[in-house]
Every structure is written in structure tokens, then in C-alpha cells.
Coordinates of C-alpha atoms (C1' of nucleotides) in Angstrom, one line a residue:
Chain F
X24 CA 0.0 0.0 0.0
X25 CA 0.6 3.5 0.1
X26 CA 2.4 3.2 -3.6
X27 CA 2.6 5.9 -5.5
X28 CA 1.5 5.5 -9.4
X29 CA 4.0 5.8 -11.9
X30 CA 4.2 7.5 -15.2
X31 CA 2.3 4.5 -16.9
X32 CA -1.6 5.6 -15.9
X33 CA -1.0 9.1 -16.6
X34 CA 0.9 8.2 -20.1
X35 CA -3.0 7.1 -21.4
X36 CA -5.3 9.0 -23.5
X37 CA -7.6 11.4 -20.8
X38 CA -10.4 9.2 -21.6
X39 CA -9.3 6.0 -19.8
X40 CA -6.8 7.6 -17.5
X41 CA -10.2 9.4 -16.2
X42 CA -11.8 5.8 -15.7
X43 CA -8.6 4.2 -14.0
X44 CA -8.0 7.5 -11.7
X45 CA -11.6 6.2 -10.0
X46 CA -10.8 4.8 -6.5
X47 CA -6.8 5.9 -6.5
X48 CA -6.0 8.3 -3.2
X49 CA -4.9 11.5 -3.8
X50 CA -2.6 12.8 -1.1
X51 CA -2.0 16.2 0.0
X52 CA 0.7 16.9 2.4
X53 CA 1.0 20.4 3.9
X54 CA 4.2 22.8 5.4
X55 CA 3.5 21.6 8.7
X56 CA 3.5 17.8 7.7
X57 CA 0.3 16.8 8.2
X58 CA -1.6 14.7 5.5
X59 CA -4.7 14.5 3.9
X60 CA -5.6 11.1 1.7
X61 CA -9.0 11.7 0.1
X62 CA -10.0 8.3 -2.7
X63 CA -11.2 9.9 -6.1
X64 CA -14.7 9.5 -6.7
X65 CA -15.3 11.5 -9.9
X66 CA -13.5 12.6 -12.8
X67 CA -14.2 14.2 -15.9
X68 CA -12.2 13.7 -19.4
X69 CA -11.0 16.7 -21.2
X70 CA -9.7 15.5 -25.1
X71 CA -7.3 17.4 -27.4
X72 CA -8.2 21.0 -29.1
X73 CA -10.5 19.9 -31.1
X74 CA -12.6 18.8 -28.2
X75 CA -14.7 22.2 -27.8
X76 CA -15.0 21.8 -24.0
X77 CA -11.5 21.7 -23.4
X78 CA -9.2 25.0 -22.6
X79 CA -6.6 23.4 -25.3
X80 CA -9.7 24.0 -28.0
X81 CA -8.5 27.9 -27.9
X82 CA -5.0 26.9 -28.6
X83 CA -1.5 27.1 -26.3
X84 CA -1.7 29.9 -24.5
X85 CA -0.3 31.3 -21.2
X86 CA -3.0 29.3 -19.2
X87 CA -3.4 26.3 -21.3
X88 CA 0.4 25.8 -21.7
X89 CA 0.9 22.6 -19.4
X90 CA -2.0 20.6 -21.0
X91 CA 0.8 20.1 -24.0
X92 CA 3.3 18.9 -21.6
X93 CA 4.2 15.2 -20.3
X94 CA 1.4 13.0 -18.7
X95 CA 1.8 13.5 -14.9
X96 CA 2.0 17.1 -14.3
X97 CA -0.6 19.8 -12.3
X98 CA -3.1 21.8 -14.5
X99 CA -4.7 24.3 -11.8
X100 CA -7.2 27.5 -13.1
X101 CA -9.4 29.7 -11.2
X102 CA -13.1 29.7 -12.0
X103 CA -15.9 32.3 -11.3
X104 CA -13.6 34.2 -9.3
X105 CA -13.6 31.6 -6.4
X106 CA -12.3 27.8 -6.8
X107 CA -9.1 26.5 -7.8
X108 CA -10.1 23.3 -10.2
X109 CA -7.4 20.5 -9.9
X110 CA -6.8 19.1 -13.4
X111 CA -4.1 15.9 -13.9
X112 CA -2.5 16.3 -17.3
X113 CA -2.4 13.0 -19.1
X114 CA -1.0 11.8 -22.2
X115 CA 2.5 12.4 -24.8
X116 CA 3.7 15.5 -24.8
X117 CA 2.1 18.1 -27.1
X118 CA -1.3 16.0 -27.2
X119 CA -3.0 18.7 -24.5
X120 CA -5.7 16.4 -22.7
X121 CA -6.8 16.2 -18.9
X122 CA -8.8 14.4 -16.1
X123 CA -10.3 17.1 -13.9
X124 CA -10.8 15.8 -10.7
X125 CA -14.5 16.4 -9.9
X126 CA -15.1 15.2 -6.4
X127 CA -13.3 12.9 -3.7
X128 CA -14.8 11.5 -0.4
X129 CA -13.7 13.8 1.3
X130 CA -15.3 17.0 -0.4
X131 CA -18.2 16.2 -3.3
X132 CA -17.9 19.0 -6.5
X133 CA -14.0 20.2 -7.8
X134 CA -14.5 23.9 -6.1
X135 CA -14.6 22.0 -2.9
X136 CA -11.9 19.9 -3.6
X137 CA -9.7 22.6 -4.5
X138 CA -10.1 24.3 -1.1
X139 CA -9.9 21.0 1.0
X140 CA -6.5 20.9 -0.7
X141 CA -5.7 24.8 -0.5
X142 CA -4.8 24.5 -4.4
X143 CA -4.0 28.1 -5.5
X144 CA -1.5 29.1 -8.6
X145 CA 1.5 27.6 -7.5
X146 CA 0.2 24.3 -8.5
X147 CA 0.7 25.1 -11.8
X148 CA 2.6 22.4 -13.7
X149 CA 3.7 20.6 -10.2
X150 CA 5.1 17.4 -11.2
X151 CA 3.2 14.6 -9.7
X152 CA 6.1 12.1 -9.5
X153 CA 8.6 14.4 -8.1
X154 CA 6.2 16.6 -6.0
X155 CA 6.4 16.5 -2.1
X156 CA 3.3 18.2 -1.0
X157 CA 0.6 16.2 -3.6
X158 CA 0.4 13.0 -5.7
X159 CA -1.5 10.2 -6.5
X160 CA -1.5 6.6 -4.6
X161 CA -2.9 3.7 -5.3
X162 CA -6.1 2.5 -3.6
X163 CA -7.7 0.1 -1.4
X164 CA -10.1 -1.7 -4.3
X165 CA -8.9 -3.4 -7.8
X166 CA -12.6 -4.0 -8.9
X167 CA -13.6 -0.5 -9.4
X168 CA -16.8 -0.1 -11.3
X169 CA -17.9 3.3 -12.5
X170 CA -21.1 4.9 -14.7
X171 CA -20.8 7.2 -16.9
X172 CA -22.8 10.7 -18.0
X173 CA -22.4 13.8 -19.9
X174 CA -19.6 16.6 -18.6
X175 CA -21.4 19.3 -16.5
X176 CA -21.1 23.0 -17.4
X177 CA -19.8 23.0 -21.0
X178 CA -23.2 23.5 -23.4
X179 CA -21.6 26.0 -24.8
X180 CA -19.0 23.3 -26.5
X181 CA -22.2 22.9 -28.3
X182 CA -24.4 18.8 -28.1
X183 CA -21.7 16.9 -30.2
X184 CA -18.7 17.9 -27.1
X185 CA -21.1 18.5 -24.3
X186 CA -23.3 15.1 -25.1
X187 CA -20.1 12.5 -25.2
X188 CA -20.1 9.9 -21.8
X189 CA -16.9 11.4 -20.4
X190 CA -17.8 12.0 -16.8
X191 CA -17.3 8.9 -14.6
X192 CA -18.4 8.6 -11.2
X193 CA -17.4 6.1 -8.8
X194 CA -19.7 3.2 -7.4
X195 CA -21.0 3.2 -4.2
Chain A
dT22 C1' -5.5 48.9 -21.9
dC23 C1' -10.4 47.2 -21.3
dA24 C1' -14.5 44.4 -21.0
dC25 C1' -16.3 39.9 -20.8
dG26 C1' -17.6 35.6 -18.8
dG27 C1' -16.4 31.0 -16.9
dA28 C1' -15.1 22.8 -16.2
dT29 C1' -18.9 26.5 -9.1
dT30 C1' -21.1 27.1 -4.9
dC31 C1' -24.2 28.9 -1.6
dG32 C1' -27.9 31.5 0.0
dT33 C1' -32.6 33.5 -1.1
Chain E
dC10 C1' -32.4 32.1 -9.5
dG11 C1' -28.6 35.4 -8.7
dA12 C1' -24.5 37.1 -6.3
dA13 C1' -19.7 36.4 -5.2
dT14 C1' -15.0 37.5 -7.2
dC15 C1' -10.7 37.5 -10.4
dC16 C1' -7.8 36.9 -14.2
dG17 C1' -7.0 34.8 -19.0
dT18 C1' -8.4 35.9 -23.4
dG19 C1' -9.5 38.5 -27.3
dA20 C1' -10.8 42.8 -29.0
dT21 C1' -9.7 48.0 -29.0

DNA sequence: TCACGGATTCGT
DNA sequence: CGAATCCGTGAT
């Protein structure tokens, strides 16, 4: 237990690193070195530019930069003014996908995640194999089994983008 | 340099 | 249903 993943999981497409991300614990460690281990209970996939919910559909930019790096990095962005929304880059480099991490035990809904962790900017491209205050372990359960649904939040990507199955949530 | 609006949440 | 709250993006 308490393994961390490697580089394989996050190496996928977004699509099935969003599925396989289900159950796995991400841990948060602070300044003062306490912890906090919350299991990953929803996810969301995020595909390439031409996916018109994605950030990567307006091209690289200052903001959507680390979507074209290496699987395994941090892709943190304020929304509405208010939440930090924890992304995990996945794929080859200069194929800009991401799992955005919708909701752990711990705190249902990504604005909440991103406070229980106190994400804020300087998350930004943290490598999650190297990093000492958050990364990804694996969890208790091998047979995870998850359902799928539309992504929330993005009709304006217009029905083809906003219609496709790629939210997964966790079964109870 | 400026105006706009968002991968949300909470209270009315 | 609408306010809270800020900065990346695209237009001026």
C-alpha cells in the first residue's frame, strides 16, 4: 500500500486515465506535515483541441500551456472568481488532454476539492512524481466499477462535445 | 488597456 | 435564480 503511481496511468489518452483514476487516493501533504488522503470519486475527461470543452480548443496559451506537456503534471485554473479546479495532465507530450478531478470523499464537487486541498497558482505544472506536498496513490479496491454521464457546465461546446459519456463517477 | 464571462457554490 | 469574485483571453 501507500504506492505511489507511476508514469504509466497518466501516459494514457484522458479518456481511460479518467476511468482508471476512479478509486486511486490522492494525497495532499502540507508545510507543517500533516496529510490528507482523500479516494477519487469522480472525474471528468477533457480531449485534445479539437474537443470544444477543453481549454486546449483555444490553442496554447499562457493558461493552457501545461495541457501540451508530459502526462503527470498539475493543471490548476481559477473559475468564477472563487475555486481553484485540480486538473491531472495525461497523455504524450504536445497532445494537451486532462482528467479534472471532480469530487473525492472527502469533499463532493471540484470547487470544494480545490479548497480541502488549498490548491492556489502555485500548483501550476507541479510534477506529480517528483512533487512532495501532492500526488496520487494507489487504492484500497482493484474491482472499481464506475457509470458514466455527460460533462457538466460546458453547453456551450455545443451537443456533439457537451453530449459524449466522459464524466465517470465512482460506485458506491 | 479594457471588457467579458467561466469545467462552481451557496444563499434566497 | 442570482450574487460572489478574479484573471486569462480576445478585442480596441
Amino acid at each position: 500500500m501507500n504506492k505511489k503511481l507511476t508514469k504509466d496511468i497518466y501516459s494514457q489518452d484522458a479518456v481511460t486515465a479518467a476511468k482508471e483514476l476512479l478509486g486511486k487516493v490522492l494525497v495532499r501533504r502540507f508545510e507543517d506535515g500533516t496529510e490528507i488522503r482523500a479516494v477519487i470519486t469522480e472525474t471528468e475527461a477533457y480531449h485534445g483541441e479539437e474537443d470544444l470543452g477543453c481549454h486546449a480548443s483555444k490553442g496554447r496559451t499562457p493558461r493552457t500551456d501545461v495541457m501540451y506537456w508530459e502526462g503527470g503534471h498539475v493543471y490548476v485554473y481559477l473559475i468564477y472568481g472563487m475555486y481553484w479546479l485540480l486538473n491531472i495532465v495525461t497523455g504524450p507530450k504536445d497532445h494537451p488532454q486532462a482528467v479534472l478531478i471532480r469530487g473525492t470523499d472527502l469533499a463532493p464537487g471540484p470547487g470544494r476539492t480545490g479548497k480541502l486541498l488549498k490548491l492556489d497558482k502555485s500548483f501550476y505544472g507541479e510534477d506529480l512524481l517528483t512533487s512532495n506536498r501532492i500526488w496520487i496513490e494507489e487504492g484500497e479496491k482493484n474491482d472499481i466499477k464506475h457509470t458514466t454521464a455527460p460533462r457538466i457546465g460546458i453547453e456551450y461546446a455545443g451537443p456533439e462535445w457537451s453530449q459524449k459519456p466522459w464524466r465517470f463517477t465512482l460506485n458506491d
